[in-house]
Short mmCIF file of C-alpha atoms in Angstrom, two decimals:
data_model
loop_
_atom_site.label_atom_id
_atom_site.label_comp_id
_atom_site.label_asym_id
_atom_site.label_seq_id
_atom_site.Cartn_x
_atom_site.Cartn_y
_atom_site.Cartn_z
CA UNK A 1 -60.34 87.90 126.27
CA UNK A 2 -57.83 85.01 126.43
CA UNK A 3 -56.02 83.59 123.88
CA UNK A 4 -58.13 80.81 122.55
CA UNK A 5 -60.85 82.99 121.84
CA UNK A 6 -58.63 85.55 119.78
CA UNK A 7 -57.62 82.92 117.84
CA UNK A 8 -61.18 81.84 117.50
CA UNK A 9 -62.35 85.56 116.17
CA UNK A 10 -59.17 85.39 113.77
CA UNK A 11 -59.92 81.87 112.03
CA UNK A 12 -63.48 83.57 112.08
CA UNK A 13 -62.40 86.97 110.06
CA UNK A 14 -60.10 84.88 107.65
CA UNK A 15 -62.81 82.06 106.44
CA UNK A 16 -65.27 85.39 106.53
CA UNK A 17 -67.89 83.06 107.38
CA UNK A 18 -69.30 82.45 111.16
CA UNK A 19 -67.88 79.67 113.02
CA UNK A 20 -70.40 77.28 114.86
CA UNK A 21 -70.58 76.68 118.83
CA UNK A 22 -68.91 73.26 118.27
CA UNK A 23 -65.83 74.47 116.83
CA UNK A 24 -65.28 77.41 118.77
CA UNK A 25 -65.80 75.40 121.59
CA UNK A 26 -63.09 72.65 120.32
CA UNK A 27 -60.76 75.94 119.24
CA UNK A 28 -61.22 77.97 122.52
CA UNK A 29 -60.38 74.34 124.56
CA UNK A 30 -57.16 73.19 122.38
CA UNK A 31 -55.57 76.84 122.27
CA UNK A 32 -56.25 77.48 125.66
CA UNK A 33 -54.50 74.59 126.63
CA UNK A 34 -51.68 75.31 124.59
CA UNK A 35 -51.07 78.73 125.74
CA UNK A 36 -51.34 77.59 129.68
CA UNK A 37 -49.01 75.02 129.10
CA UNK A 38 -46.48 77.82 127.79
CA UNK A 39 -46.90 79.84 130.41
CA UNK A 40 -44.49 79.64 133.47
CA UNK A 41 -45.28 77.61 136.61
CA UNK A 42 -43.59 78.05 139.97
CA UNK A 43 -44.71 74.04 140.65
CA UNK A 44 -41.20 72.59 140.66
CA UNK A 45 -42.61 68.81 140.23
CA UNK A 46 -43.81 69.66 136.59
CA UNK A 47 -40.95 71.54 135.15
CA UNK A 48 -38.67 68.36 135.87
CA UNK A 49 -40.94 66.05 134.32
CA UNK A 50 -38.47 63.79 132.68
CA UNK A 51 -39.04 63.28 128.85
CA UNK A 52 -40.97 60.08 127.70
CA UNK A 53 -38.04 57.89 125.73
CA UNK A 54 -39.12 57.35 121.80
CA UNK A 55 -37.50 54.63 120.29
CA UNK A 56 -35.57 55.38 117.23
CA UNK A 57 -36.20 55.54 114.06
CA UNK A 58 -33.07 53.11 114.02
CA UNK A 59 -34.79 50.19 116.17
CA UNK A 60 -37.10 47.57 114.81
CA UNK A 61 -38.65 44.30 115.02
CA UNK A 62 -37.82 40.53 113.01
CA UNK A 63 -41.37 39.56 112.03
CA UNK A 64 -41.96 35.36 112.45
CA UNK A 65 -45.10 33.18 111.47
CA UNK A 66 -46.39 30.61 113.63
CA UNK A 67 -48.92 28.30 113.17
CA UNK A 68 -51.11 26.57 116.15
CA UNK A 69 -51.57 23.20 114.20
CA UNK A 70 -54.33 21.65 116.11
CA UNK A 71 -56.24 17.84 116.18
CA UNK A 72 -59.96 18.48 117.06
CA UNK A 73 -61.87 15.89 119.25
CA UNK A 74 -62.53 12.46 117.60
CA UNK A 75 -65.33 11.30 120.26
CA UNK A 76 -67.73 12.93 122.76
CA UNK A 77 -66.72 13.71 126.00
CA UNK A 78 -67.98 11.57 129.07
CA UNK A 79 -70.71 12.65 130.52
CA UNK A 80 -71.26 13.86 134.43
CA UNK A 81 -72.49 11.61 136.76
CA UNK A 82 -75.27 13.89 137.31
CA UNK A 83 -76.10 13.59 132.99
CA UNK A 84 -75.61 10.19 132.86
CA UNK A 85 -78.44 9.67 135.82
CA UNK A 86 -80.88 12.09 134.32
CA UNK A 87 -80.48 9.70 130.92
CA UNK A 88 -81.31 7.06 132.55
CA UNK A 89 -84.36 8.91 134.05
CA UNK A 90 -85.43 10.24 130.78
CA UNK A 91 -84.62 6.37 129.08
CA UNK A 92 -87.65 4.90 131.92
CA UNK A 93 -89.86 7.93 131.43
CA UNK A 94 -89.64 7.40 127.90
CA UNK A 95 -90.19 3.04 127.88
CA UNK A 96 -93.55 4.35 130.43
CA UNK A 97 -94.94 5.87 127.59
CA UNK A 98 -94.48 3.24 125.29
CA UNK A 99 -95.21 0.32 127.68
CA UNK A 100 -99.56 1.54 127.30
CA UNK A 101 -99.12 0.29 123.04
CA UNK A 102 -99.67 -3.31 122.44
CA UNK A 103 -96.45 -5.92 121.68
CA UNK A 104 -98.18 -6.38 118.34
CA UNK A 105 -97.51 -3.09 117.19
CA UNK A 106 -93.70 -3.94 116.96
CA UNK A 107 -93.97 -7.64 116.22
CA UNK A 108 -95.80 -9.48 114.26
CA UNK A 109 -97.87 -12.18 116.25
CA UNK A 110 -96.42 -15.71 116.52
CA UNK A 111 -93.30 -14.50 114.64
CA UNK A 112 -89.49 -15.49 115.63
CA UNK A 113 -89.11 -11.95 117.14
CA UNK A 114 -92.20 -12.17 119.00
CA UNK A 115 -91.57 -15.22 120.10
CA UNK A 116 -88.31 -14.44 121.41
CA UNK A 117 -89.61 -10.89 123.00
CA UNK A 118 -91.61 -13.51 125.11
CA UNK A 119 -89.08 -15.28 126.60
CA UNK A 120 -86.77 -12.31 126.89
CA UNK A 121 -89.26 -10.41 129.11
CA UNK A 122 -89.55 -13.23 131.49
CA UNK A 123 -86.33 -12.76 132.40
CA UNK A 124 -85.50 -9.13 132.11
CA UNK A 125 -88.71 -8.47 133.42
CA UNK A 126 -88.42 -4.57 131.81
CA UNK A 127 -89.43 -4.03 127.63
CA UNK A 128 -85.44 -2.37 128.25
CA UNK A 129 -82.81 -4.02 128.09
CA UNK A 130 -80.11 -1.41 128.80
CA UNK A 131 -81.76 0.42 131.89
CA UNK A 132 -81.97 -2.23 134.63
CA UNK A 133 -85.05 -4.32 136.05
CA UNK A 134 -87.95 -2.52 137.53
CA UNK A 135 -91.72 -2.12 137.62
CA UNK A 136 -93.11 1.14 136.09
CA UNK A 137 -96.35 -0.02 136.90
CA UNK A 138 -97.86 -0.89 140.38
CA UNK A 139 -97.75 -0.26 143.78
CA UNK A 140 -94.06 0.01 143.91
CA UNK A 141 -93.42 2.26 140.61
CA UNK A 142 -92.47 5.55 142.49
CA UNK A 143 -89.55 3.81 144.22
CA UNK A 144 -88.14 2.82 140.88
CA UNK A 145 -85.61 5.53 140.59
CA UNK A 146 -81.76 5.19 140.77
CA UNK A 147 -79.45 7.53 142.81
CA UNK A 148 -76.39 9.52 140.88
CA UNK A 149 -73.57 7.46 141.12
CA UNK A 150 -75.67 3.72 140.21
CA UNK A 151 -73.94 1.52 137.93
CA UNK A 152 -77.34 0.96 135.95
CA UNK A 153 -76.63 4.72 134.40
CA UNK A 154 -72.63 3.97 133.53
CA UNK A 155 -72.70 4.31 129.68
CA UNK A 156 -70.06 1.23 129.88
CA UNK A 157 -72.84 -0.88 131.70
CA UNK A 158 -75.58 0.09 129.22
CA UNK A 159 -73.33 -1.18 126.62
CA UNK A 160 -72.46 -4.77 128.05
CA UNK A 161 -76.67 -5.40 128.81
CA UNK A 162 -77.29 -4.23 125.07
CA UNK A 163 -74.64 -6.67 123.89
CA UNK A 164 -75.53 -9.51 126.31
CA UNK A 165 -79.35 -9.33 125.32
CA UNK A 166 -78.23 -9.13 121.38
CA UNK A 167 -76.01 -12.33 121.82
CA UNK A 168 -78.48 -14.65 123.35
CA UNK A 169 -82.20 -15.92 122.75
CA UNK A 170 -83.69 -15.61 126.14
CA UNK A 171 -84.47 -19.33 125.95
CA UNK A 172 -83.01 -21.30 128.67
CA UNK A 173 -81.68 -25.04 129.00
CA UNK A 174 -84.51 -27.71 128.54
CA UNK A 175 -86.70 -24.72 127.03
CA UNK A 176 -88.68 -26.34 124.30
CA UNK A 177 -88.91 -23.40 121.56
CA UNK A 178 -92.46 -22.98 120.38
CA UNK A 179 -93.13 -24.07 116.34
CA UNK A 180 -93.10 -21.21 114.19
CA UNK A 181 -95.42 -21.54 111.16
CA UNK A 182 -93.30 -21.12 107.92
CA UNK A 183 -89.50 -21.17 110.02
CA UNK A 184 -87.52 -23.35 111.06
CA UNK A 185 -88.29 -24.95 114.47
CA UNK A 186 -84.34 -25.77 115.35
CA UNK A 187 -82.91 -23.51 118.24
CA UNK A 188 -81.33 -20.63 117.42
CA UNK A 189 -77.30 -20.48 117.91
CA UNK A 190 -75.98 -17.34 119.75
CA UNK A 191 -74.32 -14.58 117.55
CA UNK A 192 -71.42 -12.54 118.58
CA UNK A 193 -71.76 -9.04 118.67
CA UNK A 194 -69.33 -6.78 117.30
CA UNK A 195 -68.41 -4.47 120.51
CA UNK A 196 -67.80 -0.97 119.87
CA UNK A 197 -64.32 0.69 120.14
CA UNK A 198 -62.81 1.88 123.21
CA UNK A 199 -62.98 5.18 124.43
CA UNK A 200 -59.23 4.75 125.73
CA UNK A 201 -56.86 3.58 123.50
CA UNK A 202 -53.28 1.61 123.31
CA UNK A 203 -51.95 5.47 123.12
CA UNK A 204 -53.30 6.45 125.66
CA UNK A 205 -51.91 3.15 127.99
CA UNK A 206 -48.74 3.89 126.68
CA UNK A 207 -48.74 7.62 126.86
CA UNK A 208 -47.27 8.05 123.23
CA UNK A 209 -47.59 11.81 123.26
CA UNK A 210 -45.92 11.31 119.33
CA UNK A 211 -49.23 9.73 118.24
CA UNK A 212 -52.52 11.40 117.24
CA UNK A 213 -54.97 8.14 118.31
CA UNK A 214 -54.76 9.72 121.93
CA UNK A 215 -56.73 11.88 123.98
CA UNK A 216 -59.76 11.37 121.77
CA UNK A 217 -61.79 13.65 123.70
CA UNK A 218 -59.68 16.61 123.74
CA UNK A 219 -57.90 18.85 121.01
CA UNK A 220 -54.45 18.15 120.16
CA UNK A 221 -51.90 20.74 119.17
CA UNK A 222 -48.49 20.42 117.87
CA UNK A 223 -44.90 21.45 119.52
CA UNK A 224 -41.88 21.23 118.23
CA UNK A 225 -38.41 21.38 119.61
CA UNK A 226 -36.08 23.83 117.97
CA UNK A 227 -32.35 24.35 117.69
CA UNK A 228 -31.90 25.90 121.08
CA UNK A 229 -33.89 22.85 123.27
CA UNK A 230 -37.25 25.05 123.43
CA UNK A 231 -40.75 23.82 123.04
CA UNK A 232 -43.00 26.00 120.65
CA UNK A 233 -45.23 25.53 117.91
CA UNK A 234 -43.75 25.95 114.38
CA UNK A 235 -42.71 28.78 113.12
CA UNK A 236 -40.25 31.15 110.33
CA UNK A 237 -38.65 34.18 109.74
CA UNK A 238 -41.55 35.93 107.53
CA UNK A 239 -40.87 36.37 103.99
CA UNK A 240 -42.46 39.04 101.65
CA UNK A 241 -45.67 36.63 101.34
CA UNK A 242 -48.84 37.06 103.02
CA UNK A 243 -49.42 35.48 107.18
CA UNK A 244 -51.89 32.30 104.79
CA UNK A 245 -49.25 31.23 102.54
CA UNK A 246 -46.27 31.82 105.19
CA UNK A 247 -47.95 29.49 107.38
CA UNK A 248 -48.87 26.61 105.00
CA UNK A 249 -45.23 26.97 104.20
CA UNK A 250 -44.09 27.09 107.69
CA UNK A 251 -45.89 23.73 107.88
CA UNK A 252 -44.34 22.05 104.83
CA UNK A 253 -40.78 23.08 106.34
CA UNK A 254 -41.00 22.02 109.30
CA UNK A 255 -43.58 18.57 109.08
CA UNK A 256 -42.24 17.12 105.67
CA UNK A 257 -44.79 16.74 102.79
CA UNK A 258 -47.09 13.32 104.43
CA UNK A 259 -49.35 16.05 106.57
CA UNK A 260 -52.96 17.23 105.10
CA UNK A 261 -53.58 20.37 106.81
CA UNK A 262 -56.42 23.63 106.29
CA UNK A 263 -54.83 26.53 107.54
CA UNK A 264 -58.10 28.46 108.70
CA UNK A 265 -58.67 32.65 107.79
CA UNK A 266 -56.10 34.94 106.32
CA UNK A 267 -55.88 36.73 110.08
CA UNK A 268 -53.90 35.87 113.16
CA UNK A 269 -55.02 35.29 116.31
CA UNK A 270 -52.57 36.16 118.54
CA UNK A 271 -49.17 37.19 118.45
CA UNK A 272 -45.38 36.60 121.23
CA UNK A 273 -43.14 39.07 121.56
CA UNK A 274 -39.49 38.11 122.23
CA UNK A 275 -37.43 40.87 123.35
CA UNK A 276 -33.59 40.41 123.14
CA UNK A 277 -30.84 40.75 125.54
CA UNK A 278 -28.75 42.74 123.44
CA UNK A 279 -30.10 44.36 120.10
CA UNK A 280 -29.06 42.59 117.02
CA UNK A 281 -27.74 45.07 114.19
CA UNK A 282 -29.40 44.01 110.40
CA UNK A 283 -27.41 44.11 107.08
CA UNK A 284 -29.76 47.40 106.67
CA UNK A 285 -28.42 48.88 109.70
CA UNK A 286 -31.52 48.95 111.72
CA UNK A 287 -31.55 47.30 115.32
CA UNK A 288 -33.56 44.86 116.11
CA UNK A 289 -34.63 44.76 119.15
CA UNK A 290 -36.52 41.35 119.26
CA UNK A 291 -38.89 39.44 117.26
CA UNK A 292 -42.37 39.26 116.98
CA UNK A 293 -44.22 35.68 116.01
CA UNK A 294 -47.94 36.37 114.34
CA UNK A 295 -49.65 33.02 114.65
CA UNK A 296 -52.40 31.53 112.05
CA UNK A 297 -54.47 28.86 113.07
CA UNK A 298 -54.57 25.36 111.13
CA UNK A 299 -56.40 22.04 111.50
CA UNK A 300 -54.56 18.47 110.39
CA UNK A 301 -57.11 16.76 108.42
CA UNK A 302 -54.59 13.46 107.58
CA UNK A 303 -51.91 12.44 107.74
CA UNK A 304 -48.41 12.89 110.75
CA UNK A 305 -45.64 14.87 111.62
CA UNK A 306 -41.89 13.51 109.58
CA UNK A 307 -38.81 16.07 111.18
CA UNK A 308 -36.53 14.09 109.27
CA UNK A 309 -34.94 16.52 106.34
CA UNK A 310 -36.73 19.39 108.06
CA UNK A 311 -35.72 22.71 107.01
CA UNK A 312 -35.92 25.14 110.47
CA UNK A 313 -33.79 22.86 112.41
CA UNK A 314 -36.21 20.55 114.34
CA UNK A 315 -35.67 18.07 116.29
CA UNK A 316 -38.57 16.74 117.84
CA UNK A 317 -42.75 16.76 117.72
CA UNK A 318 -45.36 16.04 120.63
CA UNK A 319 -49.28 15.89 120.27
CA UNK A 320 -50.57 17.61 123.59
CA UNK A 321 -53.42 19.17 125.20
CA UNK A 322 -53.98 22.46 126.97
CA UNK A 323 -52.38 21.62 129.81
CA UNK A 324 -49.53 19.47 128.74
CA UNK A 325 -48.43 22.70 126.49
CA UNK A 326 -48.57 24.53 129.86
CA UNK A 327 -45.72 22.20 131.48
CA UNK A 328 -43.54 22.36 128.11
CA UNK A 329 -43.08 25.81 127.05
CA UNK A 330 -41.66 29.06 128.57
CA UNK A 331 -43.21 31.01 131.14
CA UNK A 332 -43.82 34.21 129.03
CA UNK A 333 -44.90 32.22 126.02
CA UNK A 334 -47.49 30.63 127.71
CA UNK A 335 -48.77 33.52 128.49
CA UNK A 336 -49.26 34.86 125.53
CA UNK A 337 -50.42 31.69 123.64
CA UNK A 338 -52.94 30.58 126.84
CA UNK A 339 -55.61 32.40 125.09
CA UNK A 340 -55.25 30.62 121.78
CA UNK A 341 -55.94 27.32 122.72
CA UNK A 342 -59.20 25.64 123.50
CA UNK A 343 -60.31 24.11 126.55
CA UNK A 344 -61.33 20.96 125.11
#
């Protein structure tokens, strides 16, 4: 009988009840191990296994809070050639369907818009006005599709037809306009347009990384230069307050008072460890060994970055993407803050 079982039997005797399968199994296994492990080996490899170092009670590590302040997308992305030509497929497919219902189910007959439908299809020769001249109908309508790549399906195209069509009449010089019972008969003077925004801005010609009308398309985050020339996000020394509050507080500090921010959850999502050269000794005497930043995750909902007055020793902000964080920061913190950040 070896040892693990004796022990078993004696755990047994002193409960004076039975012991089931499970837990003499898990008894016989743990003793057994035990006692082999006290027993001498002749292997000379495993009684010179060098101890595993503990740290010491002594050593510790400064706790920070960070915040990833971030600038979500203000516009859509651009879409693939590949999404912009299956659009345009889906935009004819769609004016095919609608071609077989009667003009007079949109416009009243002999009316000013009715009238000017007329002379508009003449010359577009397409109910369309944004998806380029062809026939849906006829001998000729299967050869009516565009290849990936064709201006006709460039959204920026699509835009300047829609805003030429809107501007004009469709009548031509020397066109006599037909009388329109109860309007007036004189011609009608071209109206300008109002063209929508750009998708690139001044920002974005000028590469003013300090402004937040850039890079519409793509999330934004916040760095900030501290004391000793590195780029990070903001951050503190944590205080006895909880990672939500630190972090609105962090923000205050270090951005001035004109920023409207949400810090989102009470949890972080990721954390950078900084390990020191040489261990700094606390007024407590512990040793700290390095710091640890716990970052919360905020959105800026209004509002910009002001340094001036700040409190943590700041000297200057940039509004980048993914990859322009990438080429600012550290090596090691990259790699731990990578993760964090969102593709788009």
């Amino acid at each position: 009988m070896n040892t693990g079982q004796q022990t078993t039997r004696r755990l047994a005797a002193r409960a004076g009840r039975s012991v089931c399968w499970s837990c003499k199994d898990t008894l016989s296994r743990k003793y057994a191990s035990a006692a082999a492990a006290a027993l001498p080996t002749d292997d000379q490899s495993l009684q010179h296994i060098p101890p595993v170092a503990q740290p010491s009670s002594q050593d510790s590590y400064g706790i920070k809070t960070g915040v990833v302040l971030s600038r979500p997308p203000q516009i859509t992305r651009d879409l693939h050639p590949l999404e912009s030509a299956f659009f345009l497929y889906q935009r004819r497919l769609n004016e095919r369907t609608a071609l077989p219902f009667t003009r007079y189910f949109y416009y009243k007959k002999r009316t000013a818009a009715d009238l000017e439908w007329k002379r508009k299809i003449k010359q577009r020769l397409t109910p369309a006005r944004d998806i380029g001249r062809y026939k849906g109908y006829g001998e000729e309508s299967w050869n009516d599709e565009l290849l990936m790549g064709a201006k006709e399906s460039d959204i920026h195209h699509q835009v300047e037809k829609l805003i030429e069509d809107a501007e004009q009449t469709g009548a031509q010089d020397g066109d006599e306009a037909e009388p329109v019972p109860g309007a007036s008969n004189s011609k009608k003077e071209e109206e300008k347009i109002e063209r929508p925004m750009p998708r690139v801005t001044e920002a974005d010609l000028k590469n003013d990384v300090k402004s937040l009308n850039r890079q519409l398309q793509r999330t934004l985050y916040l760095l900030v230069k501290n004391q000793e020339g590195r780029w990070i996000f903001p951050q503190d020394t944590f205080a006895q307050e909880t990672l939500h509050s630190a972090a609105g507080r962090v923000l205050t500090e270090s951005c001035g008072e004109n920023m409207h921010t949400w810090v989102v959850g009470n949890a972080p999502i990721g954390y950078y460890q900084q390990d020191y050269q040489n261990p700094i000794k606390t007024l407590s005497g512990l040793r700290e060994l390095g710091a640890k930043t716990f970052f919360m995750k905020a959105r800026i909902m209004a509002g910009q970055a002001n340094l001036e007055g700040n409190k943590l020793g700041l000297t200057d902000f940039k509004w980048l993407a993914k990859e322009e964080v990438q080429g600012e920061v550290d090596k090691s913190y990259w790699h731990s803050v990578k993760n964090m950040l969102a593709e788009r």
